[in-house]
Structure formats: structure tokens, C-alpha cells
Amino acid sequence: MKIKFPKWFYQLASPRWFYDITSKLLPWFAIAALLLMVIGSVWGLAFAPADYQQGNSFRIIYIHVPTAILAQSCYMLMAIAGGIGLIWKIKVAHVIAKSCAPIGASMAVLALVTGAIWGKPTWGAWWVWDARLTSMLVLFFLYIGVIALTSAFEHIASGDKAAAVLALVGIVNIPIIKYSVEWWNTLHQGATFKVTEKPAMPSEMWIPLLIMIIGFYCFFAVLLMSRARTEVLRRESKTDWVKLLVERY
Amino acid sequence: MGHFASFSDFLQMGKHGLYVWLSYGIGLIVIIYNIWSVYWDRRQFFRQAKRRLKREKRSV
């Protein structure tokens, strides 16, 4: 059976088209990321009210929650892109999957570290072996595994395939992270945002959080596109258009 | 200004100043590292590719 995709789907698969379109998108995402992250952190640090139980340590939420969400979305994107690359043999999909891994790993580290710093004044411990924390640590190790596998093979295509399979298998960890606070007894508090309910905090607290989350997503888009662009050049370095770019550099 | 009465209050964050500023400091470091590594990666590619291209031209 042959499935017919719209034209943009095939264009997306062209490394050169990807390189050109991202050069137009990048500055807009960069401006949005800068504005949102500056506004969000100033709002969160200086203007949001203190938490009635946790005091000012709660302001760590404006880094902790966006990076934790991003670490998971980035993983999903990496696994899906890897899967698309496996099934339809699309070069750009593998490029995106490869570029996701180091960004996601750094976001997972940031979520874990800010969580530890937040845990100390709140729970009295930097680290506890609880379901949410452990599954988040597993997410970080999955990223490290994907990074290692991608570069462990002589042929780029073999590394791509191996990493994509690992990423797809590792998807089971994502619902474990999400529901860990419900399935097990945990110190970790429940979700701040739920689709079906109003946030359990006043709007002066959650609006800056929402701004930070969107800001971090824009920042992620900037990093992902930039990394993927260099990777496209590396993989297409034998083509004329890349040679021309190199000569002009 | 905002939630705090004075700038020193803002820096102290009740008794949580160390935790809050440490978190934001590390956050900033990770953000800068990510941006720097993008630039470094790109420069590295162009330098290597340029060298390779020169070698190819000489051998032709």
C-alpha cells in the first residue's frame, strides 16, 4: 500500500529546504524566547507572591517546571522523529532526533538539580529515591544512552537506527514520570497544570509560570533548529550547495 | 518594588536566598552552555569542511 502525503511532508524531508526555512524561523523564535524568559523570570522572582507554606523557595518552580516539562517533550519528539526516520528513511528526521538528545539531557539535568535545591529547604533532603525523582533520573540516562549509541557506529545510518530503537523503547518511561506522583506515595507534589482543572494557585503565580514554559519551548526550538542545521551541513557536506556555503564562510 | 520591600529583601528571599539564586544561577549557566555549544559546533564544522575542501582542490 502506498500512502500519499501532502507536499510539505516531502519538502520537510529535503535537507536543503529544512536549512533554508529554519534560517527564516530562527530569529523570531530567538526574540520570543528572550522576551518571554526575561519577563517570566523577573515576574516570578520579584513580583509573584511568596507561597504561604514554602515561602520564597517556591520561586524555583519557574525554572524547575519548564525544564522538567521540556525534558519530557523533547524526549517524545526525539523518539517520534527517530521512528519516522526508521519507517520512512527520512534523513532530516534522524538529524532532528540526534539534535534533540543533548538539549534534552541538559534540560533533565537542570530539572534534577533545581529539584534537589528546592528539596533541601522543603523536604530537608537534597535527594530521595522516590518514584518521580528516580524516573526523571532514568530519563537522563536514556538521553545519555541515545547520545552514546548515535556516535558508537562507523556508519551514521547504523547509529541513527540503534539510537531510534532505544529512544522508542524508552518511551515507556514517560507515562511513568507523569503518573509517578499518583501511583506511588511520594514527597513530590502533584501537577501544577491540569487540562481539566483550574490551577491550584493564584493567577499572579501561574501566569509567569506559563510565560516561562512557553519561553523555554521557544528557546528549545532555537537550539534544536540551530543544532539540526549544523548536522544537516555535516551530513550533506559532499553536496554542491554545502560546498558553496563552506567556501563563502 | 513588587513583592519585596527593599532590594536587600529581594536578595535574601526570606531565608531561601541561597536556594533560589543558586537555582537561577545554574539555570543561566545551562542556558549559556547550550548557546555556546551551538556556536562552537557550527564553527568546528566550517573549519574542518574548509580544510577538507582546500585539500580536495589541491589534489585535483
Coordinates of C-alpha atoms in Angstrom, one line a residue:
Chain A
M1 CA 0.0 0.0 0.0
K2 CA 1.3 3.4 -0.8
I3 CA 0.3 6.3 1.4
K4 CA 0.2 9.7 -0.3
F5 CA 1.4 12.6 1.9
P6 CA 0.9 16.3 1.3
K7 CA 3.7 18.2 -0.5
W8 CA 5.1 19.8 2.7
F9 CA 5.8 16.4 4.1
Y10 CA 8.3 15.7 1.3
Q11 CA 9.7 19.2 1.4
L12 CA 10.4 18.7 5.1
A13 CA 12.4 15.7 4.2
S14 CA 14.7 17.7 2.0
P15 CA 17.8 18.8 4.0
R16 CA 18.3 21.9 1.9
W17 CA 14.7 23.1 2.3
F18 CA 15.0 22.5 6.0
Y19 CA 18.2 24.5 6.2
D20 CA 16.6 27.4 4.3
I21 CA 13.3 27.5 6.2
T22 CA 14.9 27.3 9.6
S23 CA 17.1 30.3 8.8
K24 CA 13.9 32.3 8.4
L25 CA 12.2 31.0 11.5
L26 CA 15.2 31.2 13.9
P27 CA 15.3 34.9 14.6
W28 CA 11.6 35.0 15.5
F29 CA 11.9 32.2 18.0
A30 CA 15.0 33.7 19.5
I31 CA 13.3 37.1 20.1
A32 CA 10.2 35.4 21.6
A33 CA 12.4 33.2 23.8
L34 CA 14.4 36.1 25.1
L35 CA 11.4 38.3 25.8
L36 CA 9.3 35.6 27.5
M37 CA 12.2 34.2 29.6
V38 CA 13.2 37.7 30.8
I39 CA 9.6 38.7 31.6
G40 CA 8.8 35.4 33.2
S41 CA 11.8 35.3 35.5
V42 CA 11.6 38.9 36.6
W43 CA 7.9 38.4 37.3
G44 CA 8.5 35.1 39.1
L45 CA 11.4 36.4 41.1
A46 CA 10.3 39.8 42.1
F47 CA 6.5 40.2 41.6
A48 CA 4.8 36.9 42.3
P49 CA 3.6 36.4 45.9
A50 CA 5.5 34.0 48.2
D51 CA 4.0 30.6 48.8
Y52 CA 2.2 30.5 52.2
Q53 CA 3.8 27.2 53.1
Q54 CA 7.1 27.2 51.2
G55 CA 8.0 30.9 51.3
N56 CA 10.3 32.2 48.6
S57 CA 11.9 28.8 47.8
F58 CA 8.8 28.2 45.7
R59 CA 10.2 30.7 43.1
I60 CA 12.4 27.8 41.9
I61 CA 9.3 26.5 40.2
Y62 CA 9.8 29.0 37.3
I63 CA 12.9 27.0 36.2
H64 CA 12.1 23.6 37.6
V65 CA 8.7 23.0 36.0
P66 CA 9.5 24.4 32.5
T67 CA 12.8 22.3 32.2
A68 CA 11.1 19.2 33.6
I69 CA 8.2 19.5 31.0
L70 CA 10.7 20.3 28.2
A71 CA 12.9 17.3 29.1
Q72 CA 9.9 15.1 28.5
S73 CA 8.5 16.8 25.4
C74 CA 12.0 16.8 23.9
Y75 CA 12.2 13.0 24.6
M76 CA 8.9 12.4 22.8
L77 CA 10.0 14.5 19.9
M78 CA 13.3 12.6 19.7
A79 CA 11.5 9.2 19.8
I80 CA 8.9 10.1 17.2
A81 CA 11.5 11.7 14.9
G82 CA 13.6 8.6 15.3
G83 CA 10.6 6.4 14.5
I84 CA 9.7 8.5 11.4
G85 CA 13.4 8.1 10.3
L86 CA 13.2 4.3 10.8
I87 CA 10.0 3.8 8.9
W88 CA 10.3 6.3 6.0
K89 CA 14.1 6.6 5.9
I90 CA 13.9 10.4 6.1
K91 CA 17.3 11.9 6.7
V92 CA 16.1 15.1 8.4
A93 CA 14.1 13.1 10.9
H94 CA 17.3 11.4 12.1
V95 CA 19.0 14.8 12.2
I96 CA 16.3 16.1 14.4
A97 CA 16.4 13.1 16.7
K98 CA 20.1 13.4 17.1
S99 CA 19.9 17.1 17.8
C100 CA 17.2 16.6 20.5
A101 CA 19.4 14.4 22.7
P102 CA 22.0 16.8 24.1
I103 CA 19.4 19.5 24.6
G104 CA 17.0 17.2 26.4
A105 CA 19.8 15.8 28.6
S106 CA 20.8 19.3 29.7
M107 CA 17.1 20.1 30.5
A108 CA 16.8 16.9 32.5
V109 CA 20.0 17.8 34.5
L110 CA 18.6 21.3 35.1
A111 CA 15.2 19.9 36.3
L112 CA 17.0 17.4 38.6
V113 CA 19.5 19.9 40.0
T114 CA 16.8 22.7 40.6
G115 CA 14.6 19.9 42.1
A116 CA 17.4 19.0 44.6
I117 CA 18.0 22.6 45.5
W118 CA 14.3 23.0 46.1
G119 CA 14.0 19.8 48.0
K120 CA 16.6 20.8 50.6
P121 CA 14.5 23.6 52.3
T122 CA 11.2 21.9 51.5
W123 CA 11.7 18.3 52.4
G124 CA 15.0 18.6 54.3
A125 CA 16.9 16.4 51.8
W126 CA 18.7 17.1 48.5
W127 CA 17.6 13.7 47.1
V128 CA 15.2 10.9 48.0
W129 CA 14.8 7.7 46.0
D130 CA 11.2 8.4 45.2
A131 CA 9.3 7.4 42.0
R132 CA 9.2 10.8 40.4
L133 CA 12.9 11.6 41.1
T134 CA 14.1 8.2 40.0
S135 CA 12.1 8.0 36.8
M136 CA 13.4 11.5 36.0
L137 CA 17.0 10.2 36.5
V138 CA 16.2 7.3 34.2
L139 CA 15.1 9.9 31.6
F140 CA 18.5 11.5 31.9
F141 CA 20.3 8.1 31.5
L142 CA 18.1 7.4 28.4
Y143 CA 19.4 10.6 26.8
I144 CA 23.0 9.6 27.6
G145 CA 22.3 6.2 26.0
V146 CA 20.9 7.8 22.9
I147 CA 23.9 10.2 22.6
A148 CA 26.3 7.3 23.1
L149 CA 24.6 5.0 20.6
T150 CA 24.3 7.7 17.9
S151 CA 28.1 8.0 17.8
A152 CA 29.1 4.4 18.5
F153 CA 28.9 3.2 14.9
E154 CA 31.1 3.8 12.0
H155 CA 28.2 4.3 9.6
I156 CA 25.9 7.2 10.5
A157 CA 22.8 5.3 9.4
S158 CA 23.6 2.4 11.9
G159 CA 24.0 4.8 14.8
D160 CA 20.7 6.6 13.8
K161 CA 18.8 3.3 13.8
A162 CA 20.2 2.0 17.1
A163 CA 19.5 5.3 18.8
A164 CA 16.0 5.5 17.4
V165 CA 15.2 2.0 18.7
L166 CA 16.5 2.8 22.2
A167 CA 14.5 6.1 22.1
L168 CA 11.3 4.3 21.1
V169 CA 11.7 1.6 23.8
G170 CA 12.4 4.3 26.4
I171 CA 9.0 6.0 25.8
V172 CA 7.6 3.7 28.5
N173 CA 9.4 5.9 31.0
I174 CA 7.3 9.0 30.0
P175 CA 3.9 7.9 31.5
I176 CA 5.8 6.5 34.5
I177 CA 7.2 10.0 35.1
K178 CA 3.8 11.6 34.6
Y179 CA 1.8 9.3 36.9
S180 CA 4.6 8.5 39.4
V181 CA 3.1 11.1 41.8
E182 CA -0.3 9.4 41.6
W183 CA 0.7 5.7 41.5
W184 CA 3.2 5.8 44.4
N185 CA 3.3 7.5 47.7
T186 CA 5.7 10.4 47.1
L187 CA 7.1 13.5 48.6
H188 CA 6.8 15.2 45.2
Q189 CA 3.8 17.5 44.8
G190 CA 1.2 16.9 42.1
A191 CA 1.0 18.5 38.7
T192 CA 0.7 22.3 38.7
F193 CA -1.3 22.4 35.5
K194 CA -4.0 20.0 34.5
V195 CA -6.0 20.2 31.3
T196 CA -9.3 19.7 33.1
E197 CA -8.9 21.8 36.2
K198 CA -8.0 25.3 37.2
P199 CA -4.5 25.7 38.7
A200 CA -4.5 25.4 42.5
M201 CA -2.5 28.6 42.7
P202 CA -3.5 32.3 42.2
S203 CA -3.0 33.8 38.7
E204 CA -0.1 36.0 39.9
M205 CA 1.8 32.8 40.4
W206 CA 0.8 30.7 37.4
I207 CA 0.8 33.3 34.7
P208 CA 4.6 33.9 35.0
L209 CA 5.0 30.1 35.1
L210 CA 3.0 29.8 31.8
I211 CA 5.2 32.5 30.3
M212 CA 8.4 30.7 31.4
I213 CA 7.1 27.4 29.9
I214 CA 6.3 29.0 26.5
G215 CA 9.7 30.9 26.7
F216 CA 11.6 27.7 27.3
Y217 CA 9.8 26.0 24.4
C218 CA 10.8 28.8 22.1
F219 CA 14.4 28.6 23.4
F220 CA 14.3 24.8 22.8
A221 CA 13.1 25.5 19.2
V222 CA 16.1 27.8 18.7
L223 CA 18.6 25.3 20.0
L224 CA 17.0 22.4 18.1
M225 CA 16.9 24.2 14.8
S226 CA 20.5 25.5 15.2
R227 CA 21.9 22.1 16.1
A228 CA 20.0 20.4 13.3
R229 CA 21.2 22.9 10.8
T230 CA 24.9 22.2 11.6
E231 CA 24.1 18.4 11.5
V232 CA 22.5 18.9 8.1
L233 CA 25.6 20.6 6.8
R234 CA 27.8 17.8 8.2
R235 CA 25.8 15.1 6.6
E236 CA 25.4 16.9 3.3
S237 CA 29.0 18.1 3.1
K238 CA 29.5 16.4 -0.3
T239 CA 26.7 18.3 -2.0
D240 CA 27.4 21.4 -4.1
W241 CA 25.2 23.8 -2.0
V242 CA 27.0 23.0 1.2
K243 CA 30.4 23.3 -0.5
L244 CA 29.3 26.7 -1.7
L245 CA 28.4 27.7 1.8
V246 CA 31.7 26.5 3.1
E247 CA 33.7 28.4 0.5
R248 CA 31.8 31.6 1.4
Y249 CA 32.4 31.1 5.2
Chain B
M1 CA 9.2 47.0 44.2
G2 CA 6.9 44.1 43.5
H3 CA 6.6 41.6 46.3
F4 CA 9.7 42.8 48.3
A5 CA 10.0 45.9 50.4
S6 CA 13.7 46.5 49.6
F7 CA 16.4 45.3 47.3
S8 CA 18.2 43.5 50.2
D9 CA 14.9 41.8 51.0
F10 CA 14.8 40.7 47.3
L11 CA 18.4 39.3 47.6
Q12 CA 17.7 37.5 50.8
M13 CA 14.4 35.9 49.7
G14 CA 13.3 35.3 53.4
K15 CA 15.7 32.6 54.4
H16 CA 15.8 31.0 50.9
G17 CA 18.1 33.4 49.1
L18 CA 20.8 30.8 48.6
Y19 CA 18.5 28.2 47.2
V20 CA 16.7 30.5 44.8
W21 CA 19.7 32.3 43.5
L22 CA 21.7 29.0 43.2
S23 CA 18.9 27.6 41.1
Y24 CA 18.7 30.6 38.8
G25 CA 22.4 30.8 38.5
I26 CA 22.7 27.2 37.4
G27 CA 19.8 27.7 35.1
L28 CA 21.6 30.6 33.5
I29 CA 24.8 28.6 33.2
V30 CA 23.0 25.7 31.4
I31 CA 21.3 28.2 29.0
I32 CA 24.6 29.8 28.2
Y33 CA 26.3 26.5 27.8
N34 CA 23.6 25.4 25.3
I35 CA 24.0 28.6 23.2
W36 CA 27.8 28.3 23.3
S37 CA 27.8 24.7 22.2
V38 CA 25.7 25.5 19.2
Y39 CA 28.2 28.2 18.1
W40 CA 31.2 26.0 18.8
D41 CA 29.7 23.1 16.8
R42 CA 28.9 25.3 13.8
R43 CA 32.4 26.9 13.8
Q44 CA 34.0 23.5 14.2
F45 CA 32.1 22.2 11.1
F46 CA 33.0 25.1 8.9
R47 CA 36.7 25.0 9.9
Q48 CA 37.0 21.3 9.1
A49 CA 35.0 21.5 5.9
K50 CA 37.1 24.4 4.7
R51 CA 40.3 22.4 5.3
R52 CA 38.9 19.4 3.5
L53 CA 37.8 21.5 0.6
K54 CA 41.2 23.0 0.2
R55 CA 42.9 19.6 0.3
E56 CA 40.5 18.3 -2.4
K57 CA 41.2 21.3 -4.6
R58 CA 44.9 20.8 -4.3
S59 CA 44.7 17.1 -5.2
V60 CA 42.6 17.7 -8.3

